Short mmCIF file of C-alpha atoms and ligand atoms in Angstrom, two decimals:
data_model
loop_
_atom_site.label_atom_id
_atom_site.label_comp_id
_atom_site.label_asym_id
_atom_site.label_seq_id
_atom_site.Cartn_x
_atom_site.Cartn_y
_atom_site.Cartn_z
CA UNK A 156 -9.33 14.02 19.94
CA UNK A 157 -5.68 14.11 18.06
CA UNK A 158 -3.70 11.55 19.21
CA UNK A 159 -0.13 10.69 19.44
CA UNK A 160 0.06 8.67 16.29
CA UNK A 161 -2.48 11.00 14.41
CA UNK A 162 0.27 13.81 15.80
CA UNK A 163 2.90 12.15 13.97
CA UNK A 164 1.57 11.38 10.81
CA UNK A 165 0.04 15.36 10.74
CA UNK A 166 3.82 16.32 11.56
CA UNK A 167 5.43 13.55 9.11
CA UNK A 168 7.69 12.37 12.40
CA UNK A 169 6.49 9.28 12.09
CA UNK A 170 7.98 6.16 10.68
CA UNK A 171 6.83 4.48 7.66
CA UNK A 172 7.82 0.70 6.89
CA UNK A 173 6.28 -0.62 2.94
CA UNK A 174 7.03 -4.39 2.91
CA UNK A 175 7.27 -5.64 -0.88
CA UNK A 176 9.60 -2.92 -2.74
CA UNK A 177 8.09 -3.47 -6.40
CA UNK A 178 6.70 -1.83 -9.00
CA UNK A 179 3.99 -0.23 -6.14
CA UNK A 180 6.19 -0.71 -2.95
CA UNK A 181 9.21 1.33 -4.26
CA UNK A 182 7.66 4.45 -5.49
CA UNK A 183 5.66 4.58 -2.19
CA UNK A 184 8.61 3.98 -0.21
CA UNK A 185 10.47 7.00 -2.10
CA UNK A 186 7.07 9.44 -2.36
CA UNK A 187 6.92 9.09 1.60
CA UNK A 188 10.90 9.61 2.00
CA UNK A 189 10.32 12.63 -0.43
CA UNK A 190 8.19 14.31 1.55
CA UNK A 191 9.81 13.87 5.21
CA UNK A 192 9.07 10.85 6.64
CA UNK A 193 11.71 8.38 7.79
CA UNK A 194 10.79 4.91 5.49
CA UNK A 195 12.14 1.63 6.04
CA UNK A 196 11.61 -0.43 3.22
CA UNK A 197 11.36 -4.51 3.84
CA UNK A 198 12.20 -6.90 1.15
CA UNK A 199 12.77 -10.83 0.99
CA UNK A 200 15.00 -10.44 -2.62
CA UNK A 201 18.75 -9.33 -1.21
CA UNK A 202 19.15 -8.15 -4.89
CA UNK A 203 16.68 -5.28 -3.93
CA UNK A 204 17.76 -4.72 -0.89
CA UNK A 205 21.36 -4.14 -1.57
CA UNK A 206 20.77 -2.56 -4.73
CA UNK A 207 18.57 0.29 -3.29
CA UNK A 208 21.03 0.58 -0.13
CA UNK A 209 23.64 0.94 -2.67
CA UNK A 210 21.99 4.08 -4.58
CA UNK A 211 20.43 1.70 -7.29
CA UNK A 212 16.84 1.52 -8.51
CA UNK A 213 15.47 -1.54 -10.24
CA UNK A 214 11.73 -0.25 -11.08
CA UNK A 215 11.43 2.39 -14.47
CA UNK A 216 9.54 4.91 -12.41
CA UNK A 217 12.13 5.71 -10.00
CA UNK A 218 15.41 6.64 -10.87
CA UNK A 219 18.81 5.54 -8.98
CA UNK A 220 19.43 9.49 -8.52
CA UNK A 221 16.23 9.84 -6.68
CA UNK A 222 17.44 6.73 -4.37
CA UNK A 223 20.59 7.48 -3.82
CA UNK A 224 19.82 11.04 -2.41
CA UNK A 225 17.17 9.88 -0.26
CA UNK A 226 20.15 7.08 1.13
CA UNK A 227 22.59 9.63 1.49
CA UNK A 228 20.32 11.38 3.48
CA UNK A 229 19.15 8.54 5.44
CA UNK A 230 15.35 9.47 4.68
CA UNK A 231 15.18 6.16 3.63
CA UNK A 232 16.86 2.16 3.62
CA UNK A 233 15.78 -1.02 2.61
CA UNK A 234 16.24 -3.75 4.71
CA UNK A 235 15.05 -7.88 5.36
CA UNK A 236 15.62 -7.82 8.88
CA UNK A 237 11.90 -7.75 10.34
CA UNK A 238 13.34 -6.18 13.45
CA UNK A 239 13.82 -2.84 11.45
CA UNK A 240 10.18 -2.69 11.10
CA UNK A 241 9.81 -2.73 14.98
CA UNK A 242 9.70 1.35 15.04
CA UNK A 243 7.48 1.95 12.33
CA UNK A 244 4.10 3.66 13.14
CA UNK A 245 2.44 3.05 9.22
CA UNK A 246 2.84 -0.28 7.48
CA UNK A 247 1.71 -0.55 4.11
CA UNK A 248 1.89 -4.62 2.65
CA UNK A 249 2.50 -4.51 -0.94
CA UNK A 250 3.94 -7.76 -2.12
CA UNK A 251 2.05 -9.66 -5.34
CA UNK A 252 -0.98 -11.26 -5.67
CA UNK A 253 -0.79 -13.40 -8.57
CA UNK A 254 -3.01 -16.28 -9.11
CA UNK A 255 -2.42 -20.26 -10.21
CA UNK A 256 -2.82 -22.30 -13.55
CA UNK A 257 -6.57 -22.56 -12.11
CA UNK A 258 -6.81 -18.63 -11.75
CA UNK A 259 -7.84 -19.08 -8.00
CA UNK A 260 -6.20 -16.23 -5.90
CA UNK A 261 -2.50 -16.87 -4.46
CA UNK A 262 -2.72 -14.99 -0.77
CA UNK A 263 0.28 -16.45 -0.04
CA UNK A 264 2.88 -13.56 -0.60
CA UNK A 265 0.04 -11.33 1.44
CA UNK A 266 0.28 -14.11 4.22
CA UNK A 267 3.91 -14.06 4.71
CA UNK A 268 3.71 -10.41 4.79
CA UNK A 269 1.23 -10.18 7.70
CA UNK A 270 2.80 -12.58 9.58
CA UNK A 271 5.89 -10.32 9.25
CA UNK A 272 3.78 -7.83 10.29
CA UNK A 273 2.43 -9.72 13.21
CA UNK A 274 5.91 -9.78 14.78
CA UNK A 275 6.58 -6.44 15.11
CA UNK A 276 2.74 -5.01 15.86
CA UNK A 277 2.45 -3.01 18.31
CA UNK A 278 -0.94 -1.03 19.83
CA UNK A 279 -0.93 1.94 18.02
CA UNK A 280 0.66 1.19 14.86
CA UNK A 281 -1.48 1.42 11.48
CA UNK A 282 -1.28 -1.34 8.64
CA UNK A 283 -2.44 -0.71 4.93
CA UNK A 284 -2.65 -4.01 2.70
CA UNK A 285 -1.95 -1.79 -0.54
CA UNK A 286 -1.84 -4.87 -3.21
CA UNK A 287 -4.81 -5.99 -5.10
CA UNK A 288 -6.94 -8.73 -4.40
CA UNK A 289 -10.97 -9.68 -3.37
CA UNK A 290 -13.06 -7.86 -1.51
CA UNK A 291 -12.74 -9.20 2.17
CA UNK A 292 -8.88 -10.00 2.00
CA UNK A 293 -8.50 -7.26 4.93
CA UNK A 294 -11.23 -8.58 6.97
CA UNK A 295 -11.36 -12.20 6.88
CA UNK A 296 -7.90 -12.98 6.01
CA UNK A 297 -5.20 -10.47 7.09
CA UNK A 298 -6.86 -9.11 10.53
CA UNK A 299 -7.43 -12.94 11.73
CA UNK A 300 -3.53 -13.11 11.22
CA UNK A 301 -2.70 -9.43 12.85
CA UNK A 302 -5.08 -10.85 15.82
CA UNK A 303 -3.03 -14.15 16.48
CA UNK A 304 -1.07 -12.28 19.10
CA UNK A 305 -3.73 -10.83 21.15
CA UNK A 306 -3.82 -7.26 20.01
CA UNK A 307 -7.29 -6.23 18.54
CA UNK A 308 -7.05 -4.59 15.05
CA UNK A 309 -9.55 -1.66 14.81
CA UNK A 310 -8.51 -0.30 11.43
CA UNK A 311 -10.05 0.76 8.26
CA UNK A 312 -12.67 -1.23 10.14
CA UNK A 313 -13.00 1.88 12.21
CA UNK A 314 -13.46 5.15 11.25
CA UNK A 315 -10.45 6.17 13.35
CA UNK A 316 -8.00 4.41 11.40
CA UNK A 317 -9.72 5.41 7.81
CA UNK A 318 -8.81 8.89 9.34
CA UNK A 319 -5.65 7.84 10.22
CA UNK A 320 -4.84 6.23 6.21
CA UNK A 321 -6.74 9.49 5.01
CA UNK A 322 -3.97 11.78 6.71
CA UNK A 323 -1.15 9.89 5.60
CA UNK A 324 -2.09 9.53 2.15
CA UNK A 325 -2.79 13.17 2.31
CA UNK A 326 0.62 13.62 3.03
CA UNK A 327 1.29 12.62 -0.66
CA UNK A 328 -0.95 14.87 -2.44
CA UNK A 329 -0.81 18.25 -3.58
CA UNK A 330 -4.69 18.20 -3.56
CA UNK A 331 -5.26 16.78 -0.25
CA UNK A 332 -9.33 16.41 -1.51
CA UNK A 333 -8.04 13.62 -3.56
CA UNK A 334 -8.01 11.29 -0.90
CA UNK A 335 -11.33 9.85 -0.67
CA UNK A 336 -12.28 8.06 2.35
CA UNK A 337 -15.22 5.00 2.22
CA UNK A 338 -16.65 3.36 5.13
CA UNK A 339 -14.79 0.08 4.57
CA UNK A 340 -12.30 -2.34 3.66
CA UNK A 341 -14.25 -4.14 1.14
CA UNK A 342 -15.60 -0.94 -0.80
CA UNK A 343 -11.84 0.01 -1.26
CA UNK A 344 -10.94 -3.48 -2.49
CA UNK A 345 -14.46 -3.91 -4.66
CA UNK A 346 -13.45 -0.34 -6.43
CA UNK A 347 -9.90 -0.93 -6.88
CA UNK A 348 -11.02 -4.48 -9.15
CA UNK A 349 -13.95 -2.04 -10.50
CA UNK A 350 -11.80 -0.28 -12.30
CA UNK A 351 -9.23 -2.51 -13.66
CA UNK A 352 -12.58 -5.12 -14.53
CA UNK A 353 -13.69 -2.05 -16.64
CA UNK A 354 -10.71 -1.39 -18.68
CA UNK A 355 -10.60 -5.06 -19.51
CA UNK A 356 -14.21 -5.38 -20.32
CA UNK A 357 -13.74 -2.16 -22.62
CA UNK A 358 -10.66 -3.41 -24.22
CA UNK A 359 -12.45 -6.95 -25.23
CA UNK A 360 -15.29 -4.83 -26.55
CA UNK A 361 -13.38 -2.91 -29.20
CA UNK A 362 -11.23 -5.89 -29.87
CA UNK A 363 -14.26 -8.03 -30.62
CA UNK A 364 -15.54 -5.21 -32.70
CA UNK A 365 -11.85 -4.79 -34.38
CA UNK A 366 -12.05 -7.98 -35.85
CA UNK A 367 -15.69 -7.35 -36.89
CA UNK A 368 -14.53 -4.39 -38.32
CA UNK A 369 -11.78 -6.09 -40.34
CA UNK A 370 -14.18 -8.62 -41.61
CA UNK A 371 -17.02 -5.18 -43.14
CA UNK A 372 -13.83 -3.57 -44.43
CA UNK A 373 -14.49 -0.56 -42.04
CA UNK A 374 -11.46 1.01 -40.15
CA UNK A 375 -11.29 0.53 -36.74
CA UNK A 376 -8.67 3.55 -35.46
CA UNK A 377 -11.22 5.96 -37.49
CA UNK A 378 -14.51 4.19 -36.32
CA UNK A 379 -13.21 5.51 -32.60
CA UNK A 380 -11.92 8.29 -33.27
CA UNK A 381 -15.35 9.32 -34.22
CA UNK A 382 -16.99 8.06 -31.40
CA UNK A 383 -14.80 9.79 -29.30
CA UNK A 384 -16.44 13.60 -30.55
CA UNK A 385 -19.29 12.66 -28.78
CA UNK A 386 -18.93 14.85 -25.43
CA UNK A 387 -20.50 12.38 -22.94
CA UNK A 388 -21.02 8.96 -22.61
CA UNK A 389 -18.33 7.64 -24.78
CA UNK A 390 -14.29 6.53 -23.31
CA UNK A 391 -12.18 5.74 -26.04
CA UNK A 392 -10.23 2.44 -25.42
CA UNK A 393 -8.55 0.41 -28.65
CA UNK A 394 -7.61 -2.74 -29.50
CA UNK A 395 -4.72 -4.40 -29.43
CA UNK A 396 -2.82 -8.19 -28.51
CA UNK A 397 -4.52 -7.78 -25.28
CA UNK A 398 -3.81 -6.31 -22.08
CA UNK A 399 -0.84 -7.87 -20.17
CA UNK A 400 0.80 -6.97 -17.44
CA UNK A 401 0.21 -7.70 -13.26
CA UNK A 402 -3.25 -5.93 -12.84
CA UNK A 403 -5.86 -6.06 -16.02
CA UNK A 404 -5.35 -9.83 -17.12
CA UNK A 405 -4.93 -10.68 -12.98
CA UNK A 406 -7.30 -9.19 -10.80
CA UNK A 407 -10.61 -9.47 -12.38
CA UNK A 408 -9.88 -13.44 -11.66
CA UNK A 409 -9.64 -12.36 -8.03
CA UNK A 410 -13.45 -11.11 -8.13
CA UNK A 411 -14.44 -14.29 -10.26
CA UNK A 412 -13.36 -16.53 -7.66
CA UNK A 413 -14.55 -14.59 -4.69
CA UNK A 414 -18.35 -14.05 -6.61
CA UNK A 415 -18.39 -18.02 -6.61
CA UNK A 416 -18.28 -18.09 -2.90
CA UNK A 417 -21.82 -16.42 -3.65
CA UNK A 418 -22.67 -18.70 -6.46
CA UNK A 419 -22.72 -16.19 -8.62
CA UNK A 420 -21.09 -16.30 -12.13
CA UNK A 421 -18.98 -12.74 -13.34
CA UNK A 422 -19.79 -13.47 -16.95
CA UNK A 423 -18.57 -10.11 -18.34
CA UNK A 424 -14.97 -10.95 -16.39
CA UNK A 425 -14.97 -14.43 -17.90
CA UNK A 426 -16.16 -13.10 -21.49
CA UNK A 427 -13.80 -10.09 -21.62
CA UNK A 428 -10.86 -12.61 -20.58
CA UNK A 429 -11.60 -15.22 -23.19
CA UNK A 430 -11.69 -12.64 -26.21
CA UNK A 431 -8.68 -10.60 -24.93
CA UNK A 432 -6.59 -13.88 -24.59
CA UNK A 433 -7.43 -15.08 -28.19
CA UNK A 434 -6.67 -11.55 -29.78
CA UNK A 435 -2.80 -13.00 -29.69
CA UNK A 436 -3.64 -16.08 -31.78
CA UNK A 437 -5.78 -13.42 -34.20
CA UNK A 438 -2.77 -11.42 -34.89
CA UNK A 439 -1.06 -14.19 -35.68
CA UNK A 440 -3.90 -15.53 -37.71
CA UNK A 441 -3.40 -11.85 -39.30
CA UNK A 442 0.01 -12.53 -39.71
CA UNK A 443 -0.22 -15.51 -41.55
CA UNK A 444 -2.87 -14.07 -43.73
CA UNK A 445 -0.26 -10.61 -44.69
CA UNK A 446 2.68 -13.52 -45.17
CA UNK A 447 0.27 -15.60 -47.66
CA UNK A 448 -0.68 -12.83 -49.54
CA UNK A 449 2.81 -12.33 -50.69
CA UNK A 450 3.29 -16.27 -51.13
CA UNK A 451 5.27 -16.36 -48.11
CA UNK A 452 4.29 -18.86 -45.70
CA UNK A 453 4.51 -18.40 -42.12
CA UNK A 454 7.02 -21.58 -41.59
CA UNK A 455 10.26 -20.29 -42.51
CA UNK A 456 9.75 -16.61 -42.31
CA UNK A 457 11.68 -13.94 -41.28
CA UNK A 458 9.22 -11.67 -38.63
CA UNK A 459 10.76 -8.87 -36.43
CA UNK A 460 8.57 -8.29 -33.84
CA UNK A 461 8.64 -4.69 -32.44
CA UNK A 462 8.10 -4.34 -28.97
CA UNK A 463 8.65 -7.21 -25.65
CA UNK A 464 7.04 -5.16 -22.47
CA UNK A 465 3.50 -5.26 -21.99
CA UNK A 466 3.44 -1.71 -22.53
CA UNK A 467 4.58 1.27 -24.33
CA UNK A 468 7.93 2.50 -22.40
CA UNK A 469 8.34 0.23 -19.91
CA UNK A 470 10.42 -2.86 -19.19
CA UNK A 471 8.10 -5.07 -17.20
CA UNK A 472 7.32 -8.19 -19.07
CA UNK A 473 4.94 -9.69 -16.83
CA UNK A 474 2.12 -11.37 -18.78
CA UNK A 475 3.43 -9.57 -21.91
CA UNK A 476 1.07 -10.11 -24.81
CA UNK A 477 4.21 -9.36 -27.37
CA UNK A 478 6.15 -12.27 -25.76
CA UNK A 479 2.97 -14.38 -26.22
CA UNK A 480 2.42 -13.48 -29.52
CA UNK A 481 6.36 -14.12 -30.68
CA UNK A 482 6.03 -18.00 -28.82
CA UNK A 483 2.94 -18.59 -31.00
CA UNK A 484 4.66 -17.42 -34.05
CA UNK A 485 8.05 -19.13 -33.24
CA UNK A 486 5.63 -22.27 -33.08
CA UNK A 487 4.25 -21.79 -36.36
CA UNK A 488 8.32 -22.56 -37.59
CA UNK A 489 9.01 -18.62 -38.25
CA UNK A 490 12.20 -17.64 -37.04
CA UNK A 491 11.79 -14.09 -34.79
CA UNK A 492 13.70 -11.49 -33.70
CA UNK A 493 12.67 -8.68 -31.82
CA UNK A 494 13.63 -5.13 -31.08
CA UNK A 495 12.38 -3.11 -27.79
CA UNK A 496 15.21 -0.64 -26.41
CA UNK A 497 13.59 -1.20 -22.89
CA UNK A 498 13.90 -5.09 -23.12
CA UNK A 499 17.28 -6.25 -23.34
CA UNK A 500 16.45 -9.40 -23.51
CA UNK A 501 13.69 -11.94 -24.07
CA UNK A 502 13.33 -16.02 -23.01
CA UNK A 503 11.29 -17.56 -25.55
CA UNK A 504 11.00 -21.47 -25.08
CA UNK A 505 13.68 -21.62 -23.07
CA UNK A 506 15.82 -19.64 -25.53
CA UNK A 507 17.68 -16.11 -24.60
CA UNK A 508 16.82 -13.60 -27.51
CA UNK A 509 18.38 -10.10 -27.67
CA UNK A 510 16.90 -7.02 -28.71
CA UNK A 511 18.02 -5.73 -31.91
CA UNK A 512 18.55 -1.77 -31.79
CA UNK A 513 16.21 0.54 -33.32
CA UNK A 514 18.76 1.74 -36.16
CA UNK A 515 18.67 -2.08 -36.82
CA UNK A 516 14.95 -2.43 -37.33
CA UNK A 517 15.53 0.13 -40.47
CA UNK A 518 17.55 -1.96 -42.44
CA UNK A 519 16.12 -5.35 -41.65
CA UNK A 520 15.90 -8.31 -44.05
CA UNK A 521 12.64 -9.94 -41.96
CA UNK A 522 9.85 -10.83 -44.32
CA UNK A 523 7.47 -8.91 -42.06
CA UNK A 524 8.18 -6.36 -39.00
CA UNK A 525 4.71 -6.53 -36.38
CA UNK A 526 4.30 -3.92 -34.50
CA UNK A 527 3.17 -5.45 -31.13
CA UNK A 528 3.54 -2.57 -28.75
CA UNK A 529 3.90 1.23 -29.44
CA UNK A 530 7.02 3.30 -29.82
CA UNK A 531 8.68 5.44 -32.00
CA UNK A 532 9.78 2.77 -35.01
CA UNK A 533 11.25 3.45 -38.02
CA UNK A 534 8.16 2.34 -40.19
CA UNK A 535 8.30 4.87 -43.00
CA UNK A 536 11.82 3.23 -44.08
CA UNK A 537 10.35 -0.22 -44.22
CA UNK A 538 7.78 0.57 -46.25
CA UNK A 539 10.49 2.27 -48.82
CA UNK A 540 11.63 -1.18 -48.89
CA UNK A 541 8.33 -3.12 -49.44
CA UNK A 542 8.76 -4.87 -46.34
CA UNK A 543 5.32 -5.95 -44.79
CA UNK A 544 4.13 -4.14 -41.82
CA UNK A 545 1.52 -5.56 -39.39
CA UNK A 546 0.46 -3.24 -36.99
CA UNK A 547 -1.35 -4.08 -33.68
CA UNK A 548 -1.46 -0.67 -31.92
CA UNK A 549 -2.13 2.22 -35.03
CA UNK A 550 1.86 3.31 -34.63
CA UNK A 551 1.33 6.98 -34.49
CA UNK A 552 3.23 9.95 -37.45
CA UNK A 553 2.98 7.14 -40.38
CA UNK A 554 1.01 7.18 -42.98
CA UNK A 555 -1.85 4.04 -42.30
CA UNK A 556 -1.11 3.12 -46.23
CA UNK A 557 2.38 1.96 -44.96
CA UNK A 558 1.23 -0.86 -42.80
CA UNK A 559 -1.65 -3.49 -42.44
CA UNK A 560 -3.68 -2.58 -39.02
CA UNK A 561 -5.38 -4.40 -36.46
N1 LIG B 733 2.31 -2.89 -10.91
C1 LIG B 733 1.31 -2.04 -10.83
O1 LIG B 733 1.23 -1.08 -11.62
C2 LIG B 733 0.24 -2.18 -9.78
C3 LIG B 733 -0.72 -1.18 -9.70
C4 LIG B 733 -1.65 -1.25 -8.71
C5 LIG B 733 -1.65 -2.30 -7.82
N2 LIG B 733 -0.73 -3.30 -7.93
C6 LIG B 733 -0.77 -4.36 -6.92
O2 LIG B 733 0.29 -4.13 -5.97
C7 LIG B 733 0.79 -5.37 -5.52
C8 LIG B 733 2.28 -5.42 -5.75
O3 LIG B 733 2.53 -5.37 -7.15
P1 LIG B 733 3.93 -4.98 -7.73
O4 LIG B 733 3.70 -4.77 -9.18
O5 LIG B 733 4.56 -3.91 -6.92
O6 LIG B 733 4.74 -6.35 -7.49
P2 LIG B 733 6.30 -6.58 -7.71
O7 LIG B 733 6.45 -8.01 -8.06
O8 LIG B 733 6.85 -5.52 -8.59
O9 LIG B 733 6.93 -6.34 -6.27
C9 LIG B 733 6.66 -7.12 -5.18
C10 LIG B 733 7.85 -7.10 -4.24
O10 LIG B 733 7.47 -7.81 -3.07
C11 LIG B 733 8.57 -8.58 -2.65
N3 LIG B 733 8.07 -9.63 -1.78
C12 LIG B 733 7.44 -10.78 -2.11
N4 LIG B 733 7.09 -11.44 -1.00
C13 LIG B 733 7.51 -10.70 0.04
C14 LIG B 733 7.43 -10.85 1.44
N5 LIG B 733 6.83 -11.90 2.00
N6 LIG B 733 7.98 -9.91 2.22
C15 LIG B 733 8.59 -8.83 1.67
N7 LIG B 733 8.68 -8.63 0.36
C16 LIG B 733 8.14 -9.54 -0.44
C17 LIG B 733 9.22 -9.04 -3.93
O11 LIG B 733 10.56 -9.43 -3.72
C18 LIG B 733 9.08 -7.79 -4.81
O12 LIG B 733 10.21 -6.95 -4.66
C19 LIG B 733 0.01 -6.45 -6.28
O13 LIG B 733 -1.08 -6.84 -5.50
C20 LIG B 733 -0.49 -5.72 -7.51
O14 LIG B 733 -1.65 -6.28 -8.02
C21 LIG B 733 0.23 -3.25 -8.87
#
């Protein structure tokens, strides 16, 4: 039987509210606008919420064009008045989950969201918790809070409301099929930290097998590159200063603490951390090692780092590897200076650093330029000049003579 709410999420009438307007929060906010729905978007940072009412985007993915229009149109507004949640039929919670200096899970940004929730629930009225975290965070944690007030949540914890995500989501995709539905909360959390605990077990694999590689003289880049012609079986991931970022170094930590609830030990999680988190402290080793060679010694020297975000083309710095590797050198006594045209700026121990411009990197006088994070640098002109080049992430169109890799 179709009901009313099903009706209105078929016939995109209804009203969706994303609380948390972030790196995941905004672009759903926007896809839903985009495609008819009437979003309300709830934020506690006034600098979000005024920006975005004003026409301005603060997250790379979605430009201030695309917000602006949907403004203008009234398809969608941010707000931090709970009250404007009140008509929403579809609330999807997407505010961080971060964890402490002890790596046990913060819930506390997801527990100020449901109570927000909680004061505008209503029967009838669907809620998605859309940020990562352990398996169980829907069931034991966020439905006791939805409860406080009497009304019974039957969601994702009934097949009715799976059907009732499944549609919306739908509305999103071209390929409707894409939406996959499972018969729980806790499969949907378990897979989401599946995947991101693969790519970081992967990544410490081939960086622990880098550095073997370094030590049997055997290139790395071409070592995978093979590997990758076989036509099954084989994904190629590569190494690198570790993964940074909110998700890879974050939420395997979420299953490690929820496994010990089970006394049971995620030793690949733990393993895949530890090697990724030294690979900073090897390039530097690396570094050192280039800098010696030429009788320079790391104290004193010039190094321009290339590359702040934790990834290629982006400016998010959380947990950024670069910035990690630039503290330890800075340290060490070298003096650094760093270029990334999507990082305008940089703290490192407690000073402000500014990005040189690309042009810049070309004529520097550092005593070594490490390439940290990919982008298009001007590495062929450095070379010209004998600078030393320490690459981390096999800088793509140069020549590998040019530069010492990872
Ligand atoms: N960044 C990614 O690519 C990515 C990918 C998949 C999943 N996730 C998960 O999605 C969740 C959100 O991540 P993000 O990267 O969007 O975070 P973010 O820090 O970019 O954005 C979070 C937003 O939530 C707001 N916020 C915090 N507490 C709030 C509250 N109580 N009420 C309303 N708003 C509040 C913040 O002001 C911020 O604007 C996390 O669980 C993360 O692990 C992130």
């Amino acid at each position: 039987m179709t009901t009313a709410l099903e009706q209105r999420l078929r016939s995109r009438e209804a009203a969706v509210g994303v609380i948390g307007l972030g790196y995941v929060g905004l672009p759903l906010a926007v896809s839903f606008a985009e495609v008819g729905f009437s979003v309300v978007g709830f934020d506690v940072s006034d600098l979000a919420v005024n920006g975005l009412n004003a026409g301005r985007s603060h997250i790379d993915d979605i430009s201030s064009e695309r917000v602006a229009s949907l403004i203008s149109r009234r398809a969608f507004r941010a707000t931090n008045d709970v009250t404007d949640l009140r008509a929403c039929d579809a609330i999807f919670i997407c505010v961080p989950t971060p964890f402490d200096k002890l790596k046990t899970p913060d819930l506390s940004y997801v527990e100020a969201a449901t109570r927000t929730v909680a004061k505008v629930l209503r029967a009838e009225m669907l809620v998605i918790l859309q940020s990562t975290t352990y398996p169980g965070t829907t069931t034991e944690f966020v439905r006791p809070i939805l409860e406080e007030g009497g009304l019974v949540a039957v969601g994702g914890l009934s097949a009715r409301c799976t059907e009732l995500a499944a549609v919306l989501l739908e509305s999103l995709m071209e390929d409707a099929s894409l939406v996959r539905r499972v018969e729980s909360p806790e499969v949907a959390e378990m897979a989401k930290l599946l995947e991101n605990t693969y790519r970081a077990v992967n990544i410490a694999l081939v960086n622990e097998l880098a550095q073997l590689c370094y030590e049997m003289e055997i290139d790395v880049w071409n070592v995978i590159a093979a590997a990758g012609t076989k036509p099954f079986g084989f994904q190629a991931f590569y190494p690198g200063i570790g993964p940074g970022g909110h998700c890879i170094p974050v939420d395997p930590f979420y299953l490690a603490w929820k496994a010990r609830e089970f006394n049971f030990q995620t030793r690949f999680i733990e393993l895949a951390a530890d090697i990724n988190d030294d690979m900073a402290s090897y390039a530097v080793q690396r570094i050192q090692a280039l800098l010696n060679a030429r009788s320079v010694s790391l104290r004193g020297a010039k190094i321009l780092c290339l590359g702040a975000a934790f990834k290629r083309g982006v400016s998010d710095v959380r947990n950024s590897r670069a910035i990690h590797v630039m503290e330890l050198l800075r340290a060490s006594g070298a003096a650094v200076s760093y270029c990334d045209p999507h990082v305008p700026s940089i703290c490192l121990a407690g000073e402000t650093l500014t990005s040189l411009s690309v042009d810049a990197v070309a004529t520097t006088d550092a005593d070594l330029v490490a390439v940290l994070v990919g982008g298009e640098w001007p590495l062929t002109q450095l070379a010209a000049r004998s600078i030393a080049v320490f690459d981390a992430v096999n800088a793509g169109g140069q020549p590998a003579s040019l530069r010492e890799r990872l």
